[in-house]
PDB file of C-alpha atoms in Angstrom:
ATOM      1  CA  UNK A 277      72.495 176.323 179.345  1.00  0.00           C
ATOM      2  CA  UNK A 278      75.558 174.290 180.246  1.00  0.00           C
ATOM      3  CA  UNK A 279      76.537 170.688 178.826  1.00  0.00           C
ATOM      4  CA  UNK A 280      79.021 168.762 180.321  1.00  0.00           C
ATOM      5  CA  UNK A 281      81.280 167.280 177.692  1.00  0.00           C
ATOM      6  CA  UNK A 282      83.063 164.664 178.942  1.00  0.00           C
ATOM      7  CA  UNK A 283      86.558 164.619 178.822  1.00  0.00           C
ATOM      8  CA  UNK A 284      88.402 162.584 176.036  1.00  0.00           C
ATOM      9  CA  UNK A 285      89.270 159.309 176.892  1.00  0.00           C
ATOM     10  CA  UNK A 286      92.739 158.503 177.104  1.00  0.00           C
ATOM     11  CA  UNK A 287      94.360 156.022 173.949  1.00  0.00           C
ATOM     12  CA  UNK A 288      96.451 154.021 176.466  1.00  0.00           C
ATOM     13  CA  UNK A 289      93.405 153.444 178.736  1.00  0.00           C
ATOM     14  CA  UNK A 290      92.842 150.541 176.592  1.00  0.00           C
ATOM     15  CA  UNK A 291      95.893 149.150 176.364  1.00  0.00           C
ATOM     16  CA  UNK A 292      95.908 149.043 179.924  1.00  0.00           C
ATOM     17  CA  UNK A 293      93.096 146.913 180.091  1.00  0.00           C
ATOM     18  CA  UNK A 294      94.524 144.328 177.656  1.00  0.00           C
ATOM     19  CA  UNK A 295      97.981 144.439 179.306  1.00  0.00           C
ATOM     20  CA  UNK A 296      95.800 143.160 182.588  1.00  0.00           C
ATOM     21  CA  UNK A 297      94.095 140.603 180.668  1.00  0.00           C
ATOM     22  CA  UNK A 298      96.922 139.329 178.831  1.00  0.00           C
ATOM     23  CA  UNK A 299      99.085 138.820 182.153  1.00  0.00           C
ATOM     24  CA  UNK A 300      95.438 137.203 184.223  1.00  0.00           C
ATOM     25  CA  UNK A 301      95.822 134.939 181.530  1.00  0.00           C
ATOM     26  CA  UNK A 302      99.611 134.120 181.410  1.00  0.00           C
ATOM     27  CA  UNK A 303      98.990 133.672 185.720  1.00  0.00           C
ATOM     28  CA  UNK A 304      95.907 130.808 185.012  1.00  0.00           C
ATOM     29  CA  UNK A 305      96.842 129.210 182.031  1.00  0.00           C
ATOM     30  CA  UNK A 306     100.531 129.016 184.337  1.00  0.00           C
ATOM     31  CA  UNK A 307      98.616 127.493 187.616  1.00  0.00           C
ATOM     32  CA  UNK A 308      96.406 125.211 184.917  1.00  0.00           C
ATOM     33  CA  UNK A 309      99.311 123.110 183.548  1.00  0.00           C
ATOM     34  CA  UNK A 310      99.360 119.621 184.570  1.00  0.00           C
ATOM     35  CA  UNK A 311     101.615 118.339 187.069  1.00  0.00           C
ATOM     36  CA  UNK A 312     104.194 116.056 185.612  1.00  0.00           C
ATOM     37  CA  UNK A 313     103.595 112.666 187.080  1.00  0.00           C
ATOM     38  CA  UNK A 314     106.501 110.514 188.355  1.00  0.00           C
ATOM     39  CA  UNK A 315     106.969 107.688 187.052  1.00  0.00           C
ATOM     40  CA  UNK A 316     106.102 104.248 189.024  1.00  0.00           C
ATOM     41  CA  UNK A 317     109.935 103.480 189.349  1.00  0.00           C
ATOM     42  CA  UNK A 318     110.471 107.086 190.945  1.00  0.00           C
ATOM     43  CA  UNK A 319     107.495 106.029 193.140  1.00  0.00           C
ATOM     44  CA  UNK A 320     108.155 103.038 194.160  1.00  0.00           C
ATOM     45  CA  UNK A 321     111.304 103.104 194.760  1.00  0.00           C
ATOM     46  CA  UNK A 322     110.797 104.199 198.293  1.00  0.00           C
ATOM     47  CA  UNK A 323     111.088 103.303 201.767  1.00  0.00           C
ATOM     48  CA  UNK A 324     107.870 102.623 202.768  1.00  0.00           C
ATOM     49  CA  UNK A 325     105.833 102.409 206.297  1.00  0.00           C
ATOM     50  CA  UNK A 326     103.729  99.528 206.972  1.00  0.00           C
ATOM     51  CA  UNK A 327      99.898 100.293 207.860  1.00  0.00           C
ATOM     52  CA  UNK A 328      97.882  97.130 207.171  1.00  0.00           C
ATOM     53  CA  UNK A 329      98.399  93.615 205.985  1.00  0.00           C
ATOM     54  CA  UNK A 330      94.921  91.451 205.316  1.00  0.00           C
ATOM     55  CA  UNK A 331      95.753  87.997 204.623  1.00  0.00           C
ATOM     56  CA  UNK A 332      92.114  86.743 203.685  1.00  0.00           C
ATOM     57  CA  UNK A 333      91.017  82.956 202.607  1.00  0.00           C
ATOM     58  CA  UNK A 334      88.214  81.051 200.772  1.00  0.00           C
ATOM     59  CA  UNK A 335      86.962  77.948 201.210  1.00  0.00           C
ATOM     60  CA  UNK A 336      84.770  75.618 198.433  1.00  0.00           C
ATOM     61  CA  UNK A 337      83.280  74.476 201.583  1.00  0.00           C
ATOM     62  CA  UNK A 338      81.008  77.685 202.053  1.00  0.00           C
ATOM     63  CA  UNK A 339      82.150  78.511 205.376  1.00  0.00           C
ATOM     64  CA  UNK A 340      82.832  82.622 206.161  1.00  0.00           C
ATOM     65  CA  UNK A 341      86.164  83.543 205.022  1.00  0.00           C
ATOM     66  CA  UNK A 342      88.978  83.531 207.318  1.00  0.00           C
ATOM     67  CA  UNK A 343      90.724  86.864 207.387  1.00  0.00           C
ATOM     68  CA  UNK A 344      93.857  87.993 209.458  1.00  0.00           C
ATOM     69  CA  UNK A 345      94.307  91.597 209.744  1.00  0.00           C
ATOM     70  CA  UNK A 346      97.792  92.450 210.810  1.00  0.00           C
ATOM     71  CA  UNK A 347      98.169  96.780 211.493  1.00  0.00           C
ATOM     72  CA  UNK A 348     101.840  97.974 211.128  1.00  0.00           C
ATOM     73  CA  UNK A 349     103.583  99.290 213.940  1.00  0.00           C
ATOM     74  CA  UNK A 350     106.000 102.502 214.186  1.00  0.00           C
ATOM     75  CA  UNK A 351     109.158 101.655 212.362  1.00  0.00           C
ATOM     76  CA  UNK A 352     108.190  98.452 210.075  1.00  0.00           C
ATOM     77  CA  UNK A 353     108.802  99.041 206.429  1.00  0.00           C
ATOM     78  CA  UNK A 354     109.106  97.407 203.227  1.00  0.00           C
ATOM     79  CA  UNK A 355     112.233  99.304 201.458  1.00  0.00           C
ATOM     80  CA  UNK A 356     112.370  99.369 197.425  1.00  0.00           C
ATOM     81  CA  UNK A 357     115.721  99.383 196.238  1.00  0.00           C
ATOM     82  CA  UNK A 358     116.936 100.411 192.863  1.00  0.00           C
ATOM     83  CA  UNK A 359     119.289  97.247 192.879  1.00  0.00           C
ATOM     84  CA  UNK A 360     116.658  94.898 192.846  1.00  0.00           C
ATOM     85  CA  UNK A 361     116.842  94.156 196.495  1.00  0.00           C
ATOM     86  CA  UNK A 362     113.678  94.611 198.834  1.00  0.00           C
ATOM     87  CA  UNK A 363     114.615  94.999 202.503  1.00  0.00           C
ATOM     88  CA  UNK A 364     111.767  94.801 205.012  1.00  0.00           C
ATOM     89  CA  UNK A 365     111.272  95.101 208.990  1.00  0.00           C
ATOM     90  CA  UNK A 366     107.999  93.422 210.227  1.00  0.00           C
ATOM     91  CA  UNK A 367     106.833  91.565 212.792  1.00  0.00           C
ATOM     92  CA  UNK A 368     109.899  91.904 214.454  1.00  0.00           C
ATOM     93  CA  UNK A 369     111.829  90.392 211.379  1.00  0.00           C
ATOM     94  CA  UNK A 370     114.303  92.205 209.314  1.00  0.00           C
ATOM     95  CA  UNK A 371     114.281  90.436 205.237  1.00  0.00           C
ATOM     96  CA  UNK A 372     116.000  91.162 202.118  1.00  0.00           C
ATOM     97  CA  UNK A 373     114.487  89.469 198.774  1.00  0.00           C
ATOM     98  CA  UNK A 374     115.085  90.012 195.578  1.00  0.00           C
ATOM     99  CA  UNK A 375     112.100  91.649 193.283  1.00  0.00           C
ATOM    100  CA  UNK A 376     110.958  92.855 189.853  1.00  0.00           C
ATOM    101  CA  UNK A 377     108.386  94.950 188.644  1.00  0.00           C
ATOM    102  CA  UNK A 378     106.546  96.017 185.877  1.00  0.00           C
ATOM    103  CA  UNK A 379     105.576  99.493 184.972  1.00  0.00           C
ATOM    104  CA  UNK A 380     103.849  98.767 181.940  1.00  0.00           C
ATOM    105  CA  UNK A 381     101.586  95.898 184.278  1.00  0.00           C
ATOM    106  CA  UNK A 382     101.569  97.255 187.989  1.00  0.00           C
ATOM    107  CA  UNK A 383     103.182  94.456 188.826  1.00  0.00           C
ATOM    108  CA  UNK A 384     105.320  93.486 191.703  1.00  0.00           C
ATOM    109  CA  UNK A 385     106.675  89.958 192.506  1.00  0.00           C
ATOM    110  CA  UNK A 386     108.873  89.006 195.634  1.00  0.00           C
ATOM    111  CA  UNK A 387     110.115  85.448 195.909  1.00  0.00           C
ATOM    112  CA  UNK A 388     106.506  83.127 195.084  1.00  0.00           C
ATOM    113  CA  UNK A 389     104.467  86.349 195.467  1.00  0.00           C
ATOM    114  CA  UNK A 390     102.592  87.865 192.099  1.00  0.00           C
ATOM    115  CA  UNK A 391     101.645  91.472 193.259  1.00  0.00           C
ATOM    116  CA  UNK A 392      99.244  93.340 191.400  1.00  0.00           C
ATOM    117  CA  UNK A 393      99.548  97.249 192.066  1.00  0.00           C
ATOM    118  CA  UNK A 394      95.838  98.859 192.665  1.00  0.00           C
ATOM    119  CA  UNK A 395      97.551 101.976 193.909  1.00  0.00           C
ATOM    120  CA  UNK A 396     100.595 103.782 193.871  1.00  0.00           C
ATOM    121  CA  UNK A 397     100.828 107.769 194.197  1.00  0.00           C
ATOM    122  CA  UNK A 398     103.367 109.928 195.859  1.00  0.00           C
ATOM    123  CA  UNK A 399     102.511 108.924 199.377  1.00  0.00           C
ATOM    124  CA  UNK A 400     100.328 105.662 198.972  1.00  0.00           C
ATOM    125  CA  UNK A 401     100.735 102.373 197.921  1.00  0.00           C
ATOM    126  CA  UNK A 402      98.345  99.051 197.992  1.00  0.00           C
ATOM    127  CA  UNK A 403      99.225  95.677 196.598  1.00  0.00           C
ATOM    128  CA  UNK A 404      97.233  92.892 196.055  1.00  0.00           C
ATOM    129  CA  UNK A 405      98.071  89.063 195.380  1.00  0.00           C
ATOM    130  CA  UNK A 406      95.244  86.916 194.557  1.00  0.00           C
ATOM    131  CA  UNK A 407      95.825  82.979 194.875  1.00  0.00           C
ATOM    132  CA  UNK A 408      93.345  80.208 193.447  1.00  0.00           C
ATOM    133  CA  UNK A 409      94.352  76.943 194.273  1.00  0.00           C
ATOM    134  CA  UNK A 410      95.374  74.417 192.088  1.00  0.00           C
ATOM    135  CA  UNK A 411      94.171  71.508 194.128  1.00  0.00           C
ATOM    136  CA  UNK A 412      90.759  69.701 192.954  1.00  0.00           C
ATOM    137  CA  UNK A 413      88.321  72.001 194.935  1.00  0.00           C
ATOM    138  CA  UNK A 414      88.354  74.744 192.310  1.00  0.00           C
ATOM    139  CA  UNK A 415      86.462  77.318 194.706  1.00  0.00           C
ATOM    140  CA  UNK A 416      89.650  77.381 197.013  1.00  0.00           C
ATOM    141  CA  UNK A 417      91.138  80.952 196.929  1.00  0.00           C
ATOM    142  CA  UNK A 418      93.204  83.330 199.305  1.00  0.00           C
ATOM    143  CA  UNK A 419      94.256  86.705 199.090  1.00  0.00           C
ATOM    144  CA  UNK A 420      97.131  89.036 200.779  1.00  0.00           C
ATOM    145  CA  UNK A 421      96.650  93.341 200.591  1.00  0.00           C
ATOM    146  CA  UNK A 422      99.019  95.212 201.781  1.00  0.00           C
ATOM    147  CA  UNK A 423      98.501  98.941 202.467  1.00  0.00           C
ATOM    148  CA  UNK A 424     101.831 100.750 202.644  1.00  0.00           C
ATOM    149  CA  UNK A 425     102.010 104.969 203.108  1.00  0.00           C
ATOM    150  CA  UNK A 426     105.055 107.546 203.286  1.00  0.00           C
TER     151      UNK A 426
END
């Protein structure tokens, strides 16, 4: 009777298997790392196009709100400068105003306007300015979002 014996197995067999492992590894953990996120001055300091601006109001009264929805057209653009200077086409009006900004606060303010910054990313930005009056009818309020993309 015959027995097959199988044949030794080779010593770098082994090694070849950790070799593949080891560089599998070095590929994920590579495409894992995080993606370095700009900072909000590198992202909003941008020209950017005008898609929607919702200038909304509140009465004490209880009446509906009164909203005004204005969608951008091709070409208008509010343009963050890195010298302080916001230039802006809309409407058919060109503007330059002077702004500041806070990266610790999301915050954006242009002339009397107090911006709050719900988004900002690469390609997207929304700001929002809530306004309560100051008059005697406490429940008076208005609001302006605009929606601005790259």
């Amino acid at each position: 009777m015959m027995h097959i014996v199988p044949k030794q197995v080779n010593g770098n067999r082994s090694l070849t298997a950790i070799a593949c492992v080891a560089f599998l590894t070095v590929i994920f953990a590579g495409a894992c790392k995080k993606k370095i996120e700009s900072s909000v001055t590198d992202r909003l300091m941008n020209k950017w196009s005008l898609v929607q601006l919702i200038d909304s109001a509140w009465s004490s009264s209880g009446l509906a709100p009164m909203i005004s929805n204005y969608e951008g057209k091709t070409g208008e653009y509010l343009d963050f400068r890195k010298d302080g200077k916001l230039y802006s086409y809309y409407n058919k009006t060109y503007d330059t105003a002077q702004y500041t900004y806070s990266e610790q606060n999301y915050k954006v303010n242009v002339r009397a306007h107090k911006y709050n910054i719900l988004i900002l990313t690469d390609n997207t930005m929304i700001m929002y300015e809530p306004r309560y009056s100051t008059s005697s009818s406490s429940g008076d309020y208005s609001a302006y979002k605009i929606t601005l993309s790259k």
